[in-house]
Amino acid sequence: MPNQYLDVLRADLHPATRHHRATKLQCHVGNLVSAAAVVTGIGLLALSTACTSNPPAGDVARTPTTSATTTPPVTSTATRSRPQPSPSLPSASLPSAKTVYVFPIAGCKASASQSHHDYPASDIFAPVGCEFVSPVDGRVDEVTTVDRWNPKTNIGRDRGGLAVSVVGVDGVRYYGSHLSAITTGIKPGLQVRAGQRLGLTGNTGSARVTPPHLHFGISWPTPANHWWIRRGTVPPQPFLTAWRNGRQLSPAPTVLKTKRTYGPDTTCRSYC
């Protein structure tokens, strides 16, 4: 037998050559199976590591070429990851909970005055014994439980008779006076909710000489006994009208603006 045929026969019988050729055949078959799996939607899970094995010495590794018209693999819905949630919006972009306001007299027909003498406030006329309720969520500020008003002296700090003030969650103070009674348990620091009863309408203080009514004032919070601020600094009429009609109108911006223009708070300025 010629020597060149013997060399070919020896190469074919060499174990490394036989292993390499068998590996190539397995890879070829594996690629066909993978392509069929992609088409049927099963998806290709992994490639055999044998397809990336180095060829034996003497063989040349060839880089497979990809046609420009090759169809991209189809992803199976069974293995598709769930969509990730969108990043949270900044807290400033989220809508904040609205403050709830209610008309301060419940269970009775009441009529609020559209003006007030000497300083901003409203006299809400109603029969004795109607519920005076907190117009907003907040905490009880000051409570006056003794009627010290004397018509002969008419001292400003005593005109309100029995009274309760509440500092709302909106930072505004709400004051009601001339009460006939204060609800049991109402005391400074108590947390209250909008519509919670604080007392009953009446005619204590200077209301002894007028029809019974609730004196209602809006102001900014102050240290205790600054009654000339507590009695009212902002006209409450537009807010009372809104709350009676179910509209949520906050006096906070108006109160803040008024406080800035009021200047230093040292003592009573009018009708003292």
Tab-separated table of C-alpha atoms in Angstrom:
chain	number	residue	atom	x	y	z
A	1	MET	CA	0.000	0.000	0.000
A	2	PRO	CA	1.399	3.449	-0.912
A	3	ASN	CA	2.746	5.474	2.018
A	4	GLN	CA	0.271	8.379	1.525
A	5	TYR	CA	-2.697	6.014	2.038
A	6	LEU	CA	-1.063	4.573	5.142
A	7	ASP	CA	-0.721	8.105	6.580
A	8	VAL	CA	-4.407	8.864	5.994
A	9	LEU	CA	-5.410	5.546	7.566
A	10	ARG	CA	-3.223	6.207	10.612
A	11	ALA	CA	-4.778	9.675	11.048
A	12	ASP	CA	-8.303	8.239	10.844
A	13	LEU	CA	-7.457	5.643	13.460
A	14	HIS	CA	-5.892	8.180	15.872
A	15	PRO	CA	-8.178	8.513	19.008
A	16	ALA	CA	-7.950	12.315	19.156
A	17	THR	CA	-9.086	12.636	15.566
A	18	ARG	CA	-11.998	10.270	16.055
A	19	HIS	CA	-13.068	12.188	19.195
A	20	HIS	CA	-12.877	15.559	17.450
A	21	ARG	CA	-14.925	14.378	14.494
A	22	ALA	CA	-17.524	12.824	16.774
A	23	THR	CA	-17.742	16.083	18.720
A	24	LYS	CA	-18.270	18.089	15.544
A	25	LEU	CA	-21.060	15.733	14.530
A	26	GLN	CA	-22.742	16.139	17.941
A	27	CYS	CA	-22.542	19.913	17.681
A	28	HIS	CA	-24.028	19.841	14.196
A	29	VAL	CA	-26.952	17.719	15.394
A	30	GLY	CA	-27.330	19.917	18.502
A	31	ASN	CA	-27.555	23.080	16.406
A	32	LEU	CA	-30.306	21.549	14.289
A	33	VAL	CA	-32.269	20.597	17.420
A	34	SER	CA	-31.768	24.077	18.912
A	35	ALA	CA	-33.029	25.753	15.765
A	36	ALA	CA	-36.115	23.554	15.793
A	37	ALA	CA	-36.680	24.376	19.472
A	38	VAL	CA	-36.571	28.120	18.774
A	39	VAL	CA	-39.084	27.820	15.971
A	40	THR	CA	-41.512	25.814	18.120
A	41	GLY	CA	-41.279	28.290	21.001
A	42	ILE	CA	-39.592	25.908	23.466
A	43	GLY	CA	-36.496	28.047	23.742
A	44	LEU	CA	-32.841	27.097	23.864
A	45	LEU	CA	-31.728	26.583	27.438
A	46	ALA	CA	-28.009	25.950	27.008
A	47	LEU	CA	-25.382	25.005	24.474
A	48	SER	CA	-23.141	21.992	24.960
A	49	THR	CA	-19.717	22.911	26.179
A	50	ALA	CA	-18.330	20.351	23.778
A	51	CYS	CA	-19.096	22.731	20.894
A	52	THR	CA	-16.563	25.188	22.245
A	53	SER	CA	-13.820	22.645	22.931
A	54	ASN	CA	-10.466	23.323	21.334
A	55	PRO	CA	-9.762	21.217	18.245
A	56	PRO	CA	-6.873	18.750	18.347
A	57	ALA	CA	-3.504	19.832	17.125
A	58	GLY	CA	-3.361	20.140	13.373
A	59	ASP	CA	-7.007	21.144	12.923
A	60	VAL	CA	-8.035	24.786	12.286
A	61	ALA	CA	-10.941	26.266	14.302
A	62	ARG	CA	-13.361	28.074	12.051
A	63	THR	CA	-15.537	30.992	13.220
A	64	PRO	CA	-19.167	30.466	12.191
A	65	THR	CA	-20.591	33.223	10.042
A	66	THR	CA	-24.025	34.806	10.554
A	67	SER	CA	-26.241	35.781	7.681
A	68	ALA	CA	-27.488	39.374	7.619
A	69	THR	CA	-31.019	38.047	7.207
A	70	THR	CA	-30.949	35.760	10.253
A	71	THR	CA	-34.258	35.970	12.191
A	72	PRO	CA	-33.734	36.974	15.849
A	73	PRO	CA	-34.606	34.298	18.408
A	74	VAL	CA	-38.186	34.241	19.648
A	75	THR	CA	-38.525	34.524	23.440
A	76	SER	CA	-41.015	32.118	24.936
A	77	THR	CA	-43.762	33.656	27.103
A	78	ALA	CA	-43.125	30.872	29.612
A	79	THR	CA	-39.673	32.225	30.411
A	80	ARG	CA	-40.381	35.958	30.036
A	81	SER	CA	-39.603	37.887	33.230
A	82	ARG	CA	-42.364	39.846	34.902
A	83	PRO	CA	-42.296	43.602	34.235
A	84	GLN	CA	-40.547	45.552	36.999
A	85	PRO	CA	-42.538	48.252	38.813
A	86	SER	CA	-41.885	51.853	37.825
A	87	PRO	CA	-39.698	53.878	40.200
A	88	SER	CA	-41.655	55.684	42.893
A	89	LEU	CA	-42.502	59.301	42.262
A	90	PRO	CA	-40.897	61.889	44.534
A	91	SER	CA	-43.033	62.504	47.600
A	92	ALA	CA	-43.544	66.123	46.513
A	93	SER	CA	-45.330	64.843	43.385
A	94	LEU	CA	-47.753	62.659	45.283
A	95	PRO	CA	-51.135	64.104	46.121
A	96	SER	CA	-51.401	64.945	49.808
A	97	ALA	CA	-54.423	64.127	51.944
A	98	LYS	CA	-56.892	67.019	52.047
A	99	THR	CA	-57.832	68.662	55.329
A	100	VAL	CA	-61.543	68.279	56.033
A	101	TYR	CA	-63.485	71.341	57.234
A	102	VAL	CA	-67.012	71.418	58.643
A	103	PHE	CA	-69.380	74.184	59.684
A	104	PRO	CA	-68.883	74.788	63.440
A	105	ILE	CA	-72.534	74.410	64.456
A	106	ALA	CA	-74.280	71.075	64.007
A	107	GLY	CA	-77.879	69.967	64.469
A	108	CYS	CA	-79.446	73.438	64.418
A	109	LYS	CA	-80.384	76.148	62.018
A	110	ALA	CA	-77.787	78.908	62.306
A	111	SER	CA	-77.170	82.277	60.697
A	112	ALA	CA	-73.637	83.708	60.447
A	113	SER	CA	-73.183	87.487	60.426
A	114	GLN	CA	-71.384	88.901	57.401
A	115	SER	CA	-69.545	91.540	59.436
A	116	HIS	CA	-68.323	92.195	62.945
A	117	HIS	CA	-67.643	95.277	65.044
A	118	ASP	CA	-64.109	96.471	65.751
A	119	TYR	CA	-62.204	93.333	64.609
A	120	PRO	CA	-62.629	90.363	62.206
A	121	ALA	CA	-65.001	87.640	63.450
A	122	SER	CA	-68.506	86.290	62.907
A	123	ASP	CA	-71.422	85.958	65.295
A	124	ILE	CA	-73.274	82.770	64.360
A	125	PHE	CA	-76.766	83.118	65.774
A	126	ALA	CA	-78.396	79.882	66.943
A	127	PRO	CA	-80.619	78.734	69.822
A	128	VAL	CA	-79.081	77.867	73.178
A	129	GLY	CA	-77.920	74.243	73.325
A	130	CYS	CA	-76.847	73.652	69.719
A	131	GLU	CA	-73.635	71.711	69.210
A	132	PHE	CA	-70.431	73.684	68.752
A	133	VAL	CA	-68.113	71.297	66.909
A	134	SER	CA	-64.473	71.433	65.914
A	135	PRO	CA	-64.281	72.731	62.344
A	136	VAL	CA	-61.133	70.666	61.642
A	137	ASP	CA	-58.925	67.919	63.041
A	138	GLY	CA	-56.525	69.309	65.629
A	139	ARG	CA	-55.862	69.738	69.337
A	140	VAL	CA	-57.610	71.781	71.997
A	141	ASP	CA	-55.665	74.989	72.689
A	142	GLU	CA	-57.332	76.969	75.508
A	143	VAL	CA	-60.503	76.363	77.517
A	144	THR	CA	-62.359	78.978	79.602
A	145	THR	CA	-64.672	77.287	82.080
A	146	VAL	CA	-65.741	80.262	84.223
A	147	ASP	CA	-67.831	83.221	83.064
A	148	ARG	CA	-66.218	86.326	84.623
A	149	TRP	CA	-67.738	89.007	82.412
A	150	ASN	CA	-68.996	92.090	84.219
A	151	PRO	CA	-71.078	94.534	82.145
A	152	LYS	CA	-69.858	97.425	84.296
A	153	THR	CA	-66.208	96.904	83.397
A	154	ASN	CA	-66.600	95.058	80.070
A	155	ILE	CA	-62.983	93.863	80.173
A	156	GLY	CA	-61.875	92.428	76.857
A	157	ARG	CA	-60.423	89.176	78.167
A	158	ASP	CA	-63.750	88.312	79.852
A	159	ARG	CA	-66.199	89.073	77.069
A	160	GLY	CA	-66.165	85.573	75.648
A	161	GLY	CA	-67.607	83.836	78.693
A	162	LEU	CA	-67.231	80.057	78.337
A	163	ALA	CA	-64.995	79.321	75.351
A	164	VAL	CA	-62.866	76.707	73.563
A	165	SER	CA	-60.146	77.193	70.967
A	166	VAL	CA	-58.616	74.523	68.713
A	167	VAL	CA	-55.372	74.629	66.732
A	168	GLY	CA	-56.047	72.690	63.557
A	169	VAL	CA	-53.759	70.393	61.617
A	170	ASP	CA	-53.579	73.252	59.111
A	171	GLY	CA	-51.805	75.436	61.703
A	172	VAL	CA	-54.784	77.770	62.149
A	173	ARG	CA	-56.516	78.482	65.464
A	174	TYR	CA	-60.326	78.390	65.643
A	175	TYR	CA	-62.155	79.996	68.571
A	176	GLY	CA	-65.746	79.691	69.752
A	177	SER	CA	-67.193	81.551	72.730
A	178	HIS	CA	-70.408	82.507	74.594
A	179	LEU	CA	-71.000	78.779	75.225
A	180	SER	CA	-73.614	77.563	77.682
A	181	ALA	CA	-71.611	74.417	78.457
A	182	ILE	CA	-68.310	72.753	77.604
A	183	THR	CA	-68.314	69.077	76.724
A	184	THR	CA	-66.941	66.786	79.436
A	185	GLY	CA	-63.318	65.849	78.797
A	186	ILE	CA	-62.493	68.825	76.600
A	187	LYS	CA	-59.178	70.180	77.918
A	188	PRO	CA	-55.976	71.716	76.522
A	189	GLY	CA	-53.897	69.259	74.517
A	190	LEU	CA	-56.760	66.888	73.709
A	191	GLN	CA	-56.751	65.641	70.123
A	192	VAL	CA	-60.089	66.225	68.397
A	193	ARG	CA	-61.576	65.424	65.012
A	194	ALA	CA	-63.539	67.586	62.620
A	195	GLY	CA	-67.199	67.537	63.724
A	196	GLN	CA	-66.410	66.495	67.306
A	197	ARG	CA	-68.520	68.317	69.884
A	198	LEU	CA	-66.643	70.862	71.979
A	199	GLY	CA	-69.591	72.482	73.764
A	200	LEU	CA	-73.072	73.944	73.417
A	201	THR	CA	-74.078	77.364	72.129
A	202	GLY	CA	-75.339	79.887	74.662
A	203	ASN	CA	-75.222	83.456	75.878
A	204	THR	CA	-72.411	83.684	78.426
A	205	GLY	CA	-70.045	86.642	78.561
A	206	SER	CA	-71.181	89.733	76.711
A	207	ALA	CA	-73.836	87.690	74.884
A	208	ARG	CA	-76.012	88.042	77.980
A	209	VAL	CA	-77.305	91.257	76.459
A	210	THR	CA	-77.702	89.934	72.893
A	211	PRO	CA	-79.518	87.032	71.252
A	212	PRO	CA	-77.673	83.730	71.875
A	213	HIS	CA	-74.889	83.088	69.406
A	214	LEU	CA	-71.477	81.542	68.866
A	215	HIS	CA	-68.681	84.064	68.492
A	216	PHE	CA	-66.363	82.455	65.924
A	217	GLY	CA	-62.823	83.710	65.298
A	218	ILE	CA	-59.882	82.602	63.147
A	219	SER	CA	-56.275	83.486	63.952
A	220	TRP	CA	-52.746	82.138	64.205
A	221	PRO	CA	-51.615	80.323	67.403
A	222	THR	CA	-50.091	82.437	70.177
A	223	PRO	CA	-48.901	81.970	73.760
A	224	ALA	CA	-51.697	81.573	76.303
A	225	ASN	CA	-53.937	84.520	77.147
A	226	HIS	CA	-53.265	86.549	73.974
A	227	TRP	CA	-57.011	86.947	73.795
A	228	TRP	CA	-56.858	89.956	71.418
A	229	ILE	CA	-55.423	87.641	68.736
A	230	ARG	CA	-57.420	84.581	69.744
A	231	ARG	CA	-60.779	86.319	69.305
A	232	GLY	CA	-60.129	86.776	65.549
A	233	THR	CA	-57.739	88.380	63.051
A	234	VAL	CA	-59.073	87.102	59.713
A	235	PRO	CA	-62.662	87.502	58.466
A	236	PRO	CA	-64.158	83.983	58.641
A	237	GLN	CA	-67.230	84.655	56.494
A	238	PRO	CA	-65.957	83.217	53.158
A	239	PHE	CA	-64.767	80.074	54.887
A	240	LEU	CA	-67.977	79.567	56.846
A	241	THR	CA	-69.969	79.896	53.630
A	242	ALA	CA	-67.738	77.387	51.860
A	243	TRP	CA	-67.882	74.809	54.671
A	244	ARG	CA	-71.648	75.101	54.973
A	245	ASN	CA	-71.896	74.306	51.254
A	246	GLY	CA	-69.495	71.375	51.507
A	247	ARG	CA	-66.495	73.102	49.888
A	248	GLN	CA	-63.071	72.530	51.426
A	249	LEU	CA	-61.644	76.046	51.575
A	250	SER	CA	-58.621	76.509	53.847
A	251	PRO	CA	-57.969	79.805	55.654
A	252	ALA	CA	-54.306	78.900	56.223
A	253	PRO	CA	-52.836	81.035	53.376
A	254	THR	CA	-54.889	84.084	54.437
A	255	VAL	CA	-53.942	83.658	58.095
A	256	LEU	CA	-50.246	83.405	57.222
A	257	LYS	CA	-50.404	86.529	55.075
A	258	THR	CA	-52.257	88.466	57.783
A	259	LYS	CA	-49.746	87.441	60.438
A	260	ARG	CA	-46.878	88.742	58.291
A	261	THR	CA	-48.521	92.135	57.882
A	262	TYR	CA	-49.713	92.375	61.494
A	263	GLY	CA	-46.268	93.119	62.857
A	264	PRO	CA	-45.048	92.630	66.439
A	265	ASP	CA	-47.710	91.274	68.790
A	266	THR	CA	-47.322	93.138	72.082
A	267	THR	CA	-50.786	94.044	73.337
A	268	CYS	CA	-54.398	94.658	72.391
A	269	ARG	CA	-54.829	97.335	69.717
A	270	SER	CA	-58.579	97.922	69.609
A	271	TYR	CA	-61.745	97.286	71.650
A	272	CYS	CA	-59.674	96.249	74.601
